[in-house]
Structure formats: structure tokens, C-alpha cells
């Protein structure tokens, strides 16, 4: 018999046994069923305990079956993938539960009347009223904070990336890092101390100043990262043509990174839109419509939610209004994120043909 014939009869060693695609869903279903059985047998009433048991069984089952069929190396890879899926579910399930609870409870009173009327003379324990005054207050306060914090944050990031050298740049970077983790109540207390020094009464713009303090480090960090992604070749090409550095930044660097910068600003706006502590200290709340943020107390959506929930003991109307306002705030933040994604895609550099 020839050597070629013997070689042809040998089984191929390049093909390893592998599990079918439906194995992972099947193991997941089996883990859930077995977890339910163990929970009933052990008289466990907590859904969290059942979920943890099912997750552990899923990981162990994946490793056992894969190790037996595919080998330990492939089993370790599948276990790592299983951990990723379990972590994904652990992150998604609370989010879905939060959104579902807010939507199911917030739609009870959320209508055109609720969005176009203020509390006015309506008591917190009575039905009726709306959040129009809170929407006006939030839009004005967040808008003024953005007008203050966004330009300062962008220019600070430009300085750190394009010009920053030496101790001054190190000091600015240090204080930006410190401000990133500053509690919102501290920013409110800082502005409140200034108000007490100058004997000022609560007004909307004071809340905007505190929100701007919270917004600036987020804008600085996001803008700084976007500017670092701009290739140095673009800067060098512009400078080689004799273009001044300030004009290179204005005409080359910023247009290239404008999508990411806008996204960072929008995310910072979404971050400050739900702050309650500084608004509670500085704006004070107002059941009536106040369109002037520079004079008199003013409402806002986070403050409205807090006040309605605080008054909801024995009053279902206030409780329902708090959930409806929460749903409105979530929708506002979601719209901001969608706008940021749209602008980032619109302003993204187009690939050459």
C-alpha cells in the first residue's frame, strides 16, 4: 500500500468537536428551570436569589458541557463569554425595570393639560395641576448653565491639548480632576455662600451657576479626549502652509472633532438636568410660572419631583405627578442623547472616495 493511500485514510486532526449554536440558549433555559426548582425546594422568595442561582448554573453548565465536548481551552473561552452575557443582563434588567416602572406609573396623569399648566393655586394633595412652570425653569437654568460651562470647558480643553505646558497646565488638570468628583451639594453651597455675602434671595440664575460648575469638568474631559484623537499630521500640514496656530485650531482641529465635542456637551447637559441638591438650595421652588431666571424663586423638574414625592404621604395625586414628572425628565434626557448621536453622525469626518 502506498504512502499516499495511508495518508488519505487518516482522520483530519484540524477539525475539533464543537457545540451547536443552540447549546447556549438551551443551557440558559435549563439553568432558569433548575434555578426555579432549587428556589421552590429551598423556599426562596427573592427573585434576586433565583437569578443568581440561575446565573451560576449557566456558567457552570457552560463550562462542564464545553470542557467535555470541546476541551478545557474552548470551555474557558465560553465561560468568559458567559460572564459577559451575565454582566450584560445584570446591567440591563435594573434599567428596563426602572423604565417600565416609570412609564407605567407616569402615564396616569401625563397629558397635554399636565404639560401646559402649573401648580398655581392647586394644593399638593389635590388632583390637577401640571409641570409647565417646572419645564420653563429647567430649560432656562440648564440653558444658562450650558451657555456658561460649555465655552469655558471647550476653551480649557483647547489650552490643555494645544498650548498647555508646565506647572499651570498641571494645576489646571489637577483641579479639573478634583472638580469631576465634586458632590453637587458642594457646588450649591459655594454659590449659596456668595448669595449670603451679597444678601441675595433665591433665583434661577444662581442654580445655573452651580450647574455650570458641575458641567465644566465633564466638558473639559470629553473635549480633551476628542482633540487628542485629531491626527497631528493635519496640524502639521496646516502649519506647513503658513497658517497661524489659532487659525489651525479654528479651521482644522475643531471641525474635525466637532461631532465628539458636541456629544460630550450633550452628555454633560443630560448629567446636570437631573440635579436636585443645588437647585433646592439656590432656586427654592415656585408653584407659579416665573419666566425670569434673574429674579425670584423658580421651579425645575428635579425639584418638582422631590417636592411632590415629599408631599405624597396620603396624597395619590402628588405621587402620580411625581412619577409623571420623572417620565418627562427621562424623555428629556433621552432626547438629548438622541440629538447628540445625530449630531455626532452628521458631523463625523466623511471618508474619501
XYZ file of C-alpha atoms in Angstrom:
353
model
C 0.000 0.000 0.000
C 1.385 3.381 -0.946
C 2.145 6.171 1.493
C -0.431 8.432 -0.171
C -3.211 5.885 0.421
C -2.306 5.585 4.100
C -2.274 9.360 4.440
C -5.724 9.695 2.855
C -7.234 7.228 5.358
C -6.032 9.167 8.404
C -8.705 11.284 10.098
C -8.226 15.030 9.862
C -6.822 16.463 13.086
C -7.558 20.065 12.111
C -11.274 19.741 12.854
C -12.176 19.840 16.517
C -15.527 18.924 18.004
C -17.743 21.938 18.578
C -21.113 22.517 20.198
C -24.098 23.513 18.039
C -25.323 27.092 18.053
C -28.418 26.266 20.087
C -26.336 24.992 23.024
C -26.086 28.340 24.859
C -29.859 29.080 24.719
C -30.579 25.502 25.783
C -28.211 25.780 28.749
C -29.792 29.121 29.684
C -33.310 27.619 29.638
C -32.158 24.655 31.664
C -30.406 26.898 34.181
C -33.522 29.017 34.623
C -35.703 25.929 35.128
C -33.240 24.341 37.550
C -32.869 27.644 39.408
C -36.645 27.857 39.822
C -36.704 24.299 41.107
C -33.975 24.968 43.650
C -35.724 28.175 44.759
C -39.019 26.372 45.312
C -37.305 23.488 47.097
C -35.344 25.826 49.372
C -38.363 28.139 49.851
C -36.527 31.179 48.479
C -38.897 34.052 47.737
C -36.370 36.580 46.467
C -36.107 36.998 42.708
C -32.520 38.177 43.141
C -31.545 34.893 44.774
C -33.224 32.924 41.982
C -31.455 34.990 39.330
C -28.062 34.478 40.985
C -28.611 30.723 41.203
C -29.627 30.589 37.535
C -26.567 32.650 36.512
C -24.183 30.388 38.465
C -25.771 27.276 36.971
C -25.482 28.774 33.479
C -21.759 29.454 33.863
C -21.037 26.057 35.434
C -23.161 24.221 32.884
C -21.461 26.009 30.001
C -18.020 25.087 31.306
C -18.909 21.452 32.044
C -20.526 20.714 28.693
C -17.929 22.621 26.666
C -14.998 21.014 28.512
C -16.380 17.559 27.853
C -17.023 18.109 24.149
C -14.591 20.840 23.032
C -11.818 20.730 25.596
C -10.830 22.938 28.504
C -9.322 25.701 26.374
C -12.529 26.306 24.445
C -14.506 25.875 27.672
C -12.608 28.747 29.289
C -13.413 30.928 26.289
C -17.109 30.085 26.549
C -17.077 30.783 30.298
C -15.617 34.234 29.650
C -18.378 34.851 27.084
C -20.948 33.646 29.623
C -19.653 36.110 32.211
C -20.045 38.906 29.659
C -23.668 37.938 28.991
C -24.431 37.655 32.707
C -22.882 41.089 33.346
C -24.918 42.495 30.447
C -28.156 41.137 31.913
C -27.246 42.392 35.386
C -26.852 45.894 33.912
C -29.895 45.801 31.625
C -32.507 44.268 33.916
C -32.489 47.128 36.506
C -32.566 49.675 33.673
C -35.539 48.003 31.986
C -37.277 47.671 35.349
C -36.719 51.370 36.093
C -38.023 52.495 32.711
C -41.021 50.160 32.884
C -41.958 51.311 36.395
C -41.616 54.980 35.448
C -43.661 54.594 32.266
C -46.412 52.505 33.852
C -46.862 54.930 36.748
C -46.119 58.153 34.899
C -48.692 57.803 32.131
C -51.578 58.054 34.613
C -51.632 61.871 34.573
C -49.218 62.680 31.733
C -51.242 64.519 29.097
C -51.388 67.869 27.320
C -53.061 69.539 30.308
C -50.305 68.298 32.634
C -47.604 69.677 30.331
C -49.244 73.074 29.775
C -50.357 74.072 33.283
C -48.575 74.928 36.512
C -49.492 74.065 40.081
C -50.744 77.615 40.685
C -53.338 77.529 43.438
C -53.665 73.722 43.348
C -52.713 72.135 46.650
C -50.274 69.236 46.612
C -52.949 66.892 47.967
C -55.476 67.834 45.275
C -55.654 66.409 41.746
C -54.877 68.610 38.781
C -52.021 70.984 38.146
C -49.037 70.390 35.904
C -45.341 70.911 35.286
C -45.283 73.782 32.793
C -43.587 76.078 35.316
C -41.003 73.374 36.117
C -40.265 72.772 32.425
C -39.699 76.511 31.883
C -37.412 76.672 34.910
C -35.369 73.610 33.876
C -34.929 74.815 30.294
C -33.775 78.272 31.417
C -31.470 77.043 34.171
C -29.882 74.275 32.101
C -29.641 76.565 29.073
C -27.841 79.294 31.027
C -25.549 76.712 32.631
C -24.686 75.369 29.184
C -24.027 78.873 27.854
C -21.563 79.397 30.721
C -19.994 75.973 31.170
C -19.664 74.730 27.580
C -17.477 77.571 26.188
C -15.269 77.626 29.273
C -14.889 73.839 29.186
C -14.070 73.744 25.465
C -11.522 76.569 25.709
C -9.909 74.959 28.743
C -9.557 71.691 26.840
C -8.055 73.532 23.857
C -5.495 75.143 26.160
C -4.550 71.822 27.767
C -4.152 69.965 24.457
C -2.731 72.660 22.184
C -0.877 75.060 24.488
C -0.688 73.572 27.963
C 2.854 73.059 29.208
C 4.470 73.411 32.598
C 3.048 73.858 36.065
C -0.012 75.871 35.058
C -1.276 73.078 32.811
C -0.583 70.534 35.558
C -2.508 72.639 38.071
C -5.460 73.037 35.694
C -5.510 69.280 35.037
C -5.402 68.569 38.770
C -8.300 70.893 39.571
C -10.350 69.513 36.667
C -9.868 66.022 38.081
C -10.932 67.250 41.520
C -13.994 69.027 40.141
C -15.044 65.898 38.241
C -15.782 64.124 41.513
C -17.139 67.074 43.461
C -20.577 66.429 45.027
C -23.351 68.590 43.618
C -24.281 69.843 47.085
C -20.786 71.368 47.439
C -21.273 73.412 44.260
C -24.613 74.565 45.625
C -23.111 75.543 48.964
C -20.374 77.541 47.198
C -22.911 79.641 45.291
C -25.094 79.887 48.402
C -22.188 81.353 50.385
C -21.787 84.060 47.725
C -25.515 84.766 47.859
C -25.359 85.157 51.626
C -22.380 87.503 51.360
C -24.221 89.767 48.905
C -27.585 89.222 50.661
C -29.353 87.816 47.601
C -32.669 85.993 47.532
C -33.113 82.634 45.722
C -33.349 82.973 41.932
C -32.945 80.727 38.898
C -29.591 82.022 37.677
C -27.965 81.009 40.961
C -28.902 77.421 40.189
C -27.438 77.844 36.700
C -24.098 78.899 38.188
C -23.952 75.775 40.353
C -24.932 73.566 37.413
C -22.243 75.214 35.270
C -19.636 74.294 37.897
C -20.751 70.668 37.690
C -20.827 70.746 33.891
C -17.424 72.251 33.151
C -15.154 69.314 34.168
C -17.258 66.876 32.117
C -16.970 69.109 29.051
C -13.231 69.584 29.602
C -12.530 65.861 29.838
C -14.679 64.850 26.855
C -13.381 67.680 24.655
C -9.795 66.960 25.635
C -10.126 63.336 24.551
C -11.713 64.332 21.238
C -8.946 66.836 20.480
C -6.289 64.214 21.193
C -7.845 61.969 18.551
C -7.206 64.524 15.810
C -4.110 63.317 13.854
C -1.048 65.513 14.283
C -0.497 65.273 10.528
C -3.465 67.584 9.980
C -1.983 70.192 12.303
C 1.464 69.882 10.730
C 0.065 70.179 7.206
C -1.796 73.355 8.113
C 1.196 74.876 9.886
C 3.449 73.959 6.947
C 1.246 76.098 4.708
C 1.929 79.105 6.921
C -1.451 79.097 8.678
C -1.260 80.517 12.228
C -1.825 78.089 15.068
C -5.023 79.769 16.273
C -6.459 79.531 12.786
C -5.360 75.900 12.501
C -7.256 75.135 15.688
C -10.310 77.032 14.494
C -10.418 75.725 10.917
C -8.851 72.258 11.158
C -8.826 70.823 14.685
C -12.270 71.885 15.879
C -14.183 70.948 12.688
C -12.549 67.514 12.749
C -13.594 66.836 16.345
C -16.854 68.827 16.481
C -19.002 65.694 16.499
C -17.364 64.253 19.608
C -17.261 67.650 21.314
C -20.980 68.147 20.734
C -21.705 64.674 22.074
C -19.708 65.429 25.233
C -21.573 68.691 25.759
C -24.936 66.985 25.320
C -23.988 64.282 27.810
C -22.906 66.948 30.277
C -26.253 68.706 29.809
C -28.050 65.417 30.447
C -25.962 64.981 33.588
C -26.900 68.332 35.128
C -30.544 68.204 34.022
C -31.388 65.835 36.874
C -29.527 67.588 39.699
C -31.733 68.396 42.679
C -29.486 69.434 45.580
C -28.084 72.723 44.202
C -31.487 73.710 42.821
C -33.107 73.034 46.190
C -30.600 75.326 47.921
C -30.479 78.152 45.393
C -33.734 78.224 43.413
C -36.065 77.274 46.243
C -39.046 76.271 44.079
C -42.129 78.175 42.958
C -45.590 76.752 42.154
C -46.291 79.686 39.830
C -44.774 80.432 36.415
C -41.649 82.587 36.585
C -40.099 83.272 33.191
C -37.353 85.499 34.607
C -34.407 83.418 35.911
C -32.696 86.543 37.283
C -35.386 87.462 39.784
C -37.433 85.451 42.231
C -37.693 81.779 43.087
C -38.165 79.366 40.213
C -39.149 75.733 39.759
C -37.371 72.911 37.938
C -38.239 69.326 37.081
C -35.922 67.586 39.613
C -37.050 69.939 42.362
C -40.702 69.465 41.391
C -40.297 65.670 41.596
C -38.709 65.931 45.037
C -41.366 68.274 46.381
C -44.263 66.226 45.044
C -42.849 62.992 46.414
C -42.198 64.633 49.797
C -45.874 65.676 49.911
C -47.197 62.345 48.602
C -47.914 60.821 52.036
C -51.618 60.090 51.874
C -51.992 62.000 48.600
C -52.127 59.862 45.493
C -52.368 62.935 43.257
C -48.929 64.219 44.307
C -47.493 60.715 43.959
C -48.798 60.407 40.388
C -47.500 63.872 39.483
C -44.039 62.931 40.752
C -43.934 59.851 38.515
C -45.252 61.806 35.513
C -42.581 64.455 36.003
C -39.953 61.713 36.296
C -41.103 60.273 32.983
C -40.882 63.727 31.403
C -37.341 64.183 32.715
C -36.274 60.769 31.394
C -37.765 61.635 27.994
C -35.868 64.944 28.031
C -32.555 63.203 28.746
C -33.277 60.549 26.110
C -33.989 63.227 23.501
C -30.698 64.949 24.360
C -28.794 61.698 23.870
C -30.500 61.053 20.532
C -29.686 64.596 19.418
C -26.047 64.084 20.456
C -25.818 60.861 18.465
C -27.411 62.515 15.442
C -25.025 65.469 15.545
C -22.020 63.168 16.031
C -23.007 61.135 12.973
C -23.786 64.260 10.940
C -20.509 65.973 11.797
C -18.335 62.880 11.590
C -15.498 63.196 9.029
C -16.549 61.660 5.734
C -14.282 59.018 4.244
C -12.723 59.988 0.944
C -13.730 58.194 -2.205
